[in-house]
Amino acid sequence: MPRGLSKKMLPWLFLAPMLLMITLAWIAPLVLTVYLGFTDLKINNFLAFIQDFFTDKVKLTLDNFRKIFYAEDPYVSETFKVTVFYVVSVLSVNAVYALILSIAIAYFVKNEILSMILRVTWLLPRITPGIIYALMWIWFIDPRYGLLNDMLRLMGAPEDWLPDSWLLRKPYSQVLMVMINGYVGASFGMIVYTAAIKSIPPDLINAALVDGASEFQVARRIIIPLLKWPILFVTAWQTLSLLSSYEYILMVWGAGSGQGYGIARSAGVMVWSLYSYAKAFAEYLYGYASALSLILVVIGLVLIILYFRIFGFKRLMEPSKVEV
Amino acid sequence: MVVLRGEILVRVLLDNISKFFGKVKAVSDLNLEIKDGEFVAFLGPSGCGKTTTLLMIAGIYKPSKGRILFDDEDVTDLPPKDRNVGMVFQSYALYPHMTVYDNIAFPLKLKKVPKQEIDRKVKEVAKLLQIDELLDRKPAQLSGGQRQRVALGRALVKEPDVLLLDEPLSNLDAKLRILMRAEIKRLQRELRITTIYVTHDQVEAMSMADRIAVMNKGRLQQYADPQTLYNKPANLFVAGFIGSPPMNLIEGSITERNGSYYFETHSFKYALPRDIGSLVASKTSEVILGVRPEDIRVIIDGRGSSDSAIIGTVYVVEPLGRDLLINVKINGVLIKILAPTDIRLESGQKIMFTINRAKLHIFDKKTGEAII
Amino acid sequence: MMRVGIRKRKTRALLRRIAVIAVVLLIAVIPAIPIWLMYGWIISQSFSGRVILGILPSKLTIENWRFLWSPITMGEKEYPNIWPITLNTLFLALGVAGLVVLVSSLSGYALSRMDFKGRTGMMQFIIALHAFPSVILLIALFVILNKLGLYGKGFMTLVGIILIKAGLEIPMATWIIKGFFDSIPWDLEWAALVDGCSRWRAWRSIILPLVLPGIGAVSIFSFLSGWSEFLLVFTYVAQEEYYTLPVMIYHMIGEFIHIDWGMLAALGLFYAIPTIIFFSVSQKVLLKIYVGGVKG
Ligand SMILES: Nc1ncnc2c1ncn2[C@@H]1O[C@H](COP(=O)(O)OP(=O)(O)OP(=O)(O)O)[C@@H](O)[C@H]1O
Ligand SMILES: [Mg+2]
């Protein structure tokens, strides 16, 4: 092999395994999702499809999208509402609450050890394996064994406010959904924000203090404005991942019965992506489920392009960097 | 000239304060009084605790020990907000997300000063510091000198009781530095604010300050006006630190022979006046003799020769422009002499010189304290 | 200027301090109580027959840990023995970690050190993948798994899941390893090349020891993410004997009526052991990765 050629080839040789794996795990399913969204693939023509991708038992059709957009599936609009509620409320926990939390932990608390304890505490939901996190919540909200109702009672909540089941009673179930995902999201926001706060030059904060700012004013006038990009990053990133996340909902509500369908619908926590999942793996309507997913894929791709535009490459890679 | 402040002058008293960071003793047992309206410089090498002391006065750090008094009020436990100090930081610490105008207006906004008044004061200060053209810019668009002025403006606009300046000129080029030095000095005179000025540049301290506190390793070495500091250094550290080129410091011992006292090293012997000799000898025998290069006179052609003259060999001659710095070796001991430029000397040439006895310093070798 | 009395200033300062403490309590401490309670509960529950007030252990017992030496029954249902299930989980985690490290060290090196056309584009592509939520692809991946003949094939299904999981993790892992390669000074490799090493030997004998910490972090990270993987196994594995621990725990939680909190707590702790160990050993590096590599 001529030297020049081998030099050109070498990087691609190194990259080949990665590209192969990415093709298998990302590209092929992406393309396939697009294709499946336009088919009527379901349980009775699935085997034929597996044997031959071009079998005439699977028909190309626009029915799926008609069902979604023309409300032929009556449940779509409710799913949509739940999803919007879910994304907006968890997002505000992630981006806004986590911000105040991080300022409290990384700035207001001056004692290193205390600050460390709080940080680790708030990190736990994120590093705990999902199923254990779900298990602990299922225990915590249990009206007989758990402590949530007791805790609320202690804080003075009247008895008839407390539900007999947090899992089933709307809107308690929906509040619970926000809490479960909110704690995990708050962890994420906290990691990014605390790193950013730590990277603010101490002199800036000292200067503000000398200029006559109280701790709160430092937070509002100095820290938060400097955290502009990290806040935007957390918001953007979480929007995307919330749109498609359903793992915790599945673990907690799906646990009632069968394949993932569980009691999510009656509890009012059926988000879009879980609905798609349930359509595929509980009702075996693969084509329709793919169409539902495809909508998320399109939103995801659009958002990613948008983010590249807004942030630029550099800021996406260093989310915790503060520009001073 | 606008008067930015009322006539409140504040006296600052540091009452035996210390600051420890874990094991590091950044400042130990510091006692210092800064009179109202006085301009005091903190002078010392890097890491000696100057910034730490300033931050304690500002209220950012709480002293590990001791008290801080403004006039007669104990402010040790007060947060910075309640102390009314202005500070220019070593790094300037301009708020990057605010314009110059907003940077300067920030302390006033926090004081809830009415908008028109803020506007008036900001413009006044900006004019005073000649940055009124820059008010719409962000700090990133400013040069070092401009940033320094903005930082100064931000500290002045709130009419502070005490003004703290942490090496405000260290990032500027030499020319701008001299200019700003004069300007700060003038401002301080006009505004009569009690001011503490941190620097590790002795020329800056000497030329600006009413009094200078020399610090080393967290301890106060000497606190005096520039002349005293130069003429009567309290210890070896101050003697070596103040003055450029630095004072010659020669190790030796005091001996007495037939009622005459000598300063003796392994390479030469120097007769001391009787009164000095007996004073020193009564305290210790191991000493360090200090003499500034300008207090040594070269004897040319034997003119003005005396019996206390010392003979040495010229080692190197460094022209300093206005003067010559002659490095003379006496059997291995190197002595620097400042001489007028009209002398012609060659390396290796033998010369004689005498020391101005009135300007002689003698330090105890063990403690480093000055004996005379 | 008006001077406020020192007393008053001190009081105001104190009030502000109290307000700050109140905010910290309200925002960071009180909402953290459920977290503490949950972890307190799972630990004390696993060792006690009964818990008082949710988290105080009483009647200390190791009965809850009986799954370690005897078959698990809950109500009517009998579950597979814990050890094969643990082995499945371990196999999955190790498989993912091995594959990820192997592939991403090669690609991370190429992206960090080699100059080729399309390098920037490749990096942007990887970041984009990293941002893209992979769970949307579950249905299509199911079809692919079927097409490859790996569905419902027991052990081979697990292998398929390893391939998929590793593929999903690789963009991020590549990115992290590239970061570690980036932080190594170029001169080192130059020095090696001048000494007459081939590029391959330079890589092996000089660069590799320097990136070993990075590779270690990535292996731990991908091991943990394989160990915690729930959805893929839950969705694609039909036979009970090829379950992994999280999926088995999930099904046991499903036994609402016969729920045995004590054993579930013990099993949960047992399952969390690797996570706890790795995190307490290498939290600094892992945290760094969690900042950069975030899946929500
Ligand atoms: N926040 C801190 N934590 C730990 N040690 C510190 C801290 N601030 C200062 N120190 C230490 O205290 C000593 C004094 O520091 P300080 O900043 O006061 O020095 P300085 O005299 O201002 O020096 P420079 O001229 O370099 O600014 C140094 O040894 C420094 O390392
Ligand atoms: Mg300093």
mmCIF file with all atom_site columns, C-alpha atoms in Angstrom, chain C residues 114-187:
data_model
loop_
_atom_site.group_PDB
_atom_site.id
_atom_site.type_symbol
_atom_site.label_atom_id
_atom_site.label_alt_id
_atom_site.label_comp_id
_atom_site.label_asym_id
_atom_site.label_entity_id
_atom_site.label_seq_id
_atom_site.pdbx_PDB_ins_code
_atom_site.Cartn_x
_atom_site.Cartn_y
_atom_site.Cartn_z
_atom_site.occupancy
_atom_site.B_iso_or_equiv
_atom_site.pdbx_formal_charge
_atom_site.auth_seq_id
_atom_site.auth_comp_id
_atom_site.auth_asym_id
_atom_site.auth_atom_id
_atom_site.pdbx_PDB_model_num
ATOM 1  C CA . MET C 1 114 ? -5.377  12.254  13.827 1.00 0.00 ? 114 MET C CA 1
ATOM 2  C CA . ASP C 1 115 ? -6.045  14.870  11.249 1.00 0.00 ? 115 ASP C CA 1
ATOM 3  C CA . PHE C 1 116 ? -8.466  13.812  8.580  1.00 0.00 ? 116 PHE C CA 1
ATOM 4  C CA . LYS C 1 117 ? -11.111 15.279  6.418  1.00 0.00 ? 117 LYS C CA 1
ATOM 5  C CA . GLY C 1 118 ? -14.444 15.406  8.165  1.00 0.00 ? 118 GLY C CA 1
ATOM 6  C CA . ARG C 1 119 ? -13.022 15.349  11.687 1.00 0.00 ? 119 ARG C CA 1
ATOM 7  C CA . THR C 1 120 ? -15.051 18.345  12.872 1.00 0.00 ? 120 THR C CA 1
ATOM 8  C CA . GLY C 1 121 ? -18.136 16.974  11.202 1.00 0.00 ? 121 GLY C CA 1
ATOM 9  C CA . MET C 1 122 ? -17.590 13.659  12.938 1.00 0.00 ? 122 MET C CA 1
ATOM 10 C CA . MET C 1 123 ? -17.317 15.354  16.316 1.00 0.00 ? 123 MET C CA 1
ATOM 11 C CA . GLN C 1 124 ? -20.498 17.321  15.738 1.00 0.00 ? 124 GLN C CA 1
ATOM 12 C CA . PHE C 1 125 ? -22.219 14.146  14.692 1.00 0.00 ? 125 PHE C CA 1
ATOM 13 C CA . ILE C 1 126 ? -21.154 12.471  17.925 1.00 0.00 ? 126 ILE C CA 1
ATOM 14 C CA . ILE C 1 127 ? -22.368 15.355  20.051 1.00 0.00 ? 127 ILE C CA 1
ATOM 15 C CA . ALA C 1 128 ? -25.675 15.313  18.195 1.00 0.00 ? 128 ALA C CA 1
ATOM 16 C CA . LEU C 1 129 ? -26.086 11.590  18.818 1.00 0.00 ? 129 LEU C CA 1
ATOM 17 C CA . HIS C 1 130 ? -25.217 12.170  22.398 1.00 0.00 ? 130 HIS C CA 1
ATOM 18 C CA . ALA C 1 131 ? -28.028 14.689  22.684 1.00 0.00 ? 131 ALA C CA 1
ATOM 19 C CA . PHE C 1 132 ? -30.519 12.524  20.848 1.00 0.00 ? 132 PHE C CA 1
ATOM 20 C CA . PRO C 1 133 ? -32.753 10.500  23.168 1.00 0.00 ? 133 PRO C CA 1
ATOM 21 C CA . SER C 1 134 ? -32.134 6.896   22.249 1.00 0.00 ? 134 SER C CA 1
ATOM 22 C CA . VAL C 1 135 ? -35.195 5.416   23.956 1.00 0.00 ? 135 VAL C CA 1
ATOM 23 C CA . ILE C 1 136 ? -37.313 6.551   21.032 1.00 0.00 ? 136 ILE C CA 1
ATOM 24 C CA . LEU C 1 137 ? -35.593 3.902   18.941 1.00 0.00 ? 137 LEU C CA 1
ATOM 25 C CA . LEU C 1 138 ? -36.706 0.949   21.030 1.00 0.00 ? 138 LEU C CA 1
ATOM 26 C CA . ILE C 1 139 ? -39.310 -0.272  18.545 1.00 0.00 ? 139 ILE C CA 1
ATOM 27 C CA . ALA C 1 140 ? -37.028 -0.189  15.545 1.00 0.00 ? 140 ALA C CA 1
ATOM 28 C CA . LEU C 1 141 ? -34.293 -1.853  17.561 1.00 0.00 ? 141 LEU C CA 1
ATOM 29 C CA . PHE C 1 142 ? -36.751 -4.594  18.400 1.00 0.00 ? 142 PHE C CA 1
ATOM 30 C CA . VAL C 1 143 ? -37.293 -5.202  14.703 1.00 0.00 ? 143 VAL C CA 1
ATOM 31 C CA . ILE C 1 144 ? -33.546 -5.245  14.070 1.00 0.00 ? 144 ILE C CA 1
ATOM 32 C CA . LEU C 1 145 ? -33.010 -7.702  16.896 1.00 0.00 ? 145 LEU C CA 1
ATOM 33 C CA . ASN C 1 146 ? -35.619 -9.956  15.318 1.00 0.00 ? 146 ASN C CA 1
ATOM 34 C CA . LYS C 1 147 ? -34.049 -9.588  11.920 1.00 0.00 ? 147 LYS C CA 1
ATOM 35 C CA . LEU C 1 148 ? -30.685 -10.596 13.302 1.00 0.00 ? 148 LEU C CA 1
ATOM 36 C CA . GLY C 1 149 ? -32.358 -13.653 14.746 1.00 0.00 ? 149 GLY C CA 1
ATOM 37 C CA . LEU C 1 150 ? -31.447 -12.705 18.276 1.00 0.00 ? 150 LEU C CA 1
ATOM 38 C CA . TYR C 1 151 ? -34.929 -12.313 19.693 1.00 0.00 ? 151 TYR C CA 1
ATOM 39 C CA . GLY C 1 152 ? -36.242 -15.002 22.017 1.00 0.00 ? 152 GLY C CA 1
ATOM 40 C CA . LYS C 1 153 ? -32.948 -16.899 21.769 1.00 0.00 ? 153 LYS C CA 1
ATOM 41 C CA . GLY C 1 154 ? -32.181 -16.736 25.506 1.00 0.00 ? 154 GLY C CA 1
ATOM 42 C CA . PHE C 1 155 ? -28.502 -16.173 25.900 1.00 0.00 ? 155 PHE C CA 1
ATOM 43 C CA . MET C 1 156 ? -28.054 -14.801 22.400 1.00 0.00 ? 156 MET C CA 1
ATOM 44 C CA . THR C 1 157 ? -30.678 -12.193 23.137 1.00 0.00 ? 157 THR C CA 1
ATOM 45 C CA . LEU C 1 158 ? -28.472 -10.919 25.924 1.00 0.00 ? 158 LEU C CA 1
ATOM 46 C CA . VAL C 1 159 ? -25.602 -10.731 23.444 1.00 0.00 ? 159 VAL C CA 1
ATOM 47 C CA . GLY C 1 160 ? -27.809 -8.714  21.137 1.00 0.00 ? 160 GLY C CA 1
ATOM 48 C CA . ILE C 1 161 ? -28.670 -6.399  23.984 1.00 0.00 ? 161 ILE C CA 1
ATOM 49 C CA . ILE C 1 162 ? -24.981 -5.955  24.739 1.00 0.00 ? 162 ILE C CA 1
ATOM 50 C CA . LEU C 1 163 ? -24.384 -4.921  21.146 1.00 0.00 ? 163 LEU C CA 1
ATOM 51 C CA . ILE C 1 164 ? -27.230 -2.433  21.212 1.00 0.00 ? 164 ILE C CA 1
ATOM 52 C CA . LYS C 1 165 ? -26.450 -1.015  24.630 1.00 0.00 ? 165 LYS C CA 1
ATOM 53 C CA . ALA C 1 166 ? -22.774 -0.627  23.758 1.00 0.00 ? 166 ALA C CA 1
ATOM 54 C CA . GLY C 1 167 ? -23.713 1.048   20.502 1.00 0.00 ? 167 GLY C CA 1
ATOM 55 C CA . LEU C 1 168 ? -25.884 3.518   22.353 1.00 0.00 ? 168 LEU C CA 1
ATOM 56 C CA . GLU C 1 169 ? -23.123 4.315   24.852 1.00 0.00 ? 169 GLU C CA 1
ATOM 57 C CA . ILE C 1 170 ? -20.285 4.586   22.381 1.00 0.00 ? 170 ILE C CA 1
ATOM 58 C CA . PRO C 1 171 ? -20.757 8.189   21.219 1.00 0.00 ? 171 PRO C CA 1
ATOM 59 C CA . MET C 1 172 ? -20.508 9.468   24.756 1.00 0.00 ? 172 MET C CA 1
ATOM 60 C CA . ALA C 1 173 ? -17.637 7.165   25.701 1.00 0.00 ? 173 ALA C CA 1
ATOM 61 C CA . THR C 1 174 ? -15.740 8.214   22.587 1.00 0.00 ? 174 THR C CA 1
ATOM 62 C CA . TRP C 1 175 ? -16.227 11.784  23.581 1.00 0.00 ? 175 TRP C CA 1
ATOM 63 C CA . ILE C 1 176 ? -14.919 11.241  27.087 1.00 0.00 ? 176 ILE C CA 1
ATOM 64 C CA . ILE C 1 177 ? -11.880 9.295   25.958 1.00 0.00 ? 177 ILE C CA 1
ATOM 65 C CA . LYS C 1 178 ? -11.157 11.921  23.332 1.00 0.00 ? 178 LYS C CA 1
ATOM 66 C CA . GLY C 1 179 ? -11.174 14.435  26.183 1.00 0.00 ? 179 GLY C CA 1
ATOM 67 C CA . PHE C 1 180 ? -8.583  12.402  28.053 1.00 0.00 ? 180 PHE C CA 1
ATOM 68 C CA . PHE C 1 181 ? -6.406  12.083  24.959 1.00 0.00 ? 181 PHE C CA 1
ATOM 69 C CA . ASP C 1 182 ? -6.717  15.820  24.405 1.00 0.00 ? 182 ASP C CA 1
ATOM 70 C CA . SER C 1 183 ? -5.308  16.529  27.836 1.00 0.00 ? 183 SER C CA 1
ATOM 71 C CA . ILE C 1 184 ? -2.088  14.666  27.126 1.00 0.00 ? 184 ILE C CA 1
ATOM 72 C CA . PRO C 1 185 ? 0.657   16.964  25.866 1.00 0.00 ? 185 PRO C CA 1
ATOM 73 C CA . TRP C 1 186 ? 1.501   16.366  22.250 1.00 0.00 ? 186 TRP C CA 1
ATOM 74 C CA . ASP C 1 187 ? 5.231   16.554  22.859 1.00 0.00 ? 187 ASP C CA 1
#
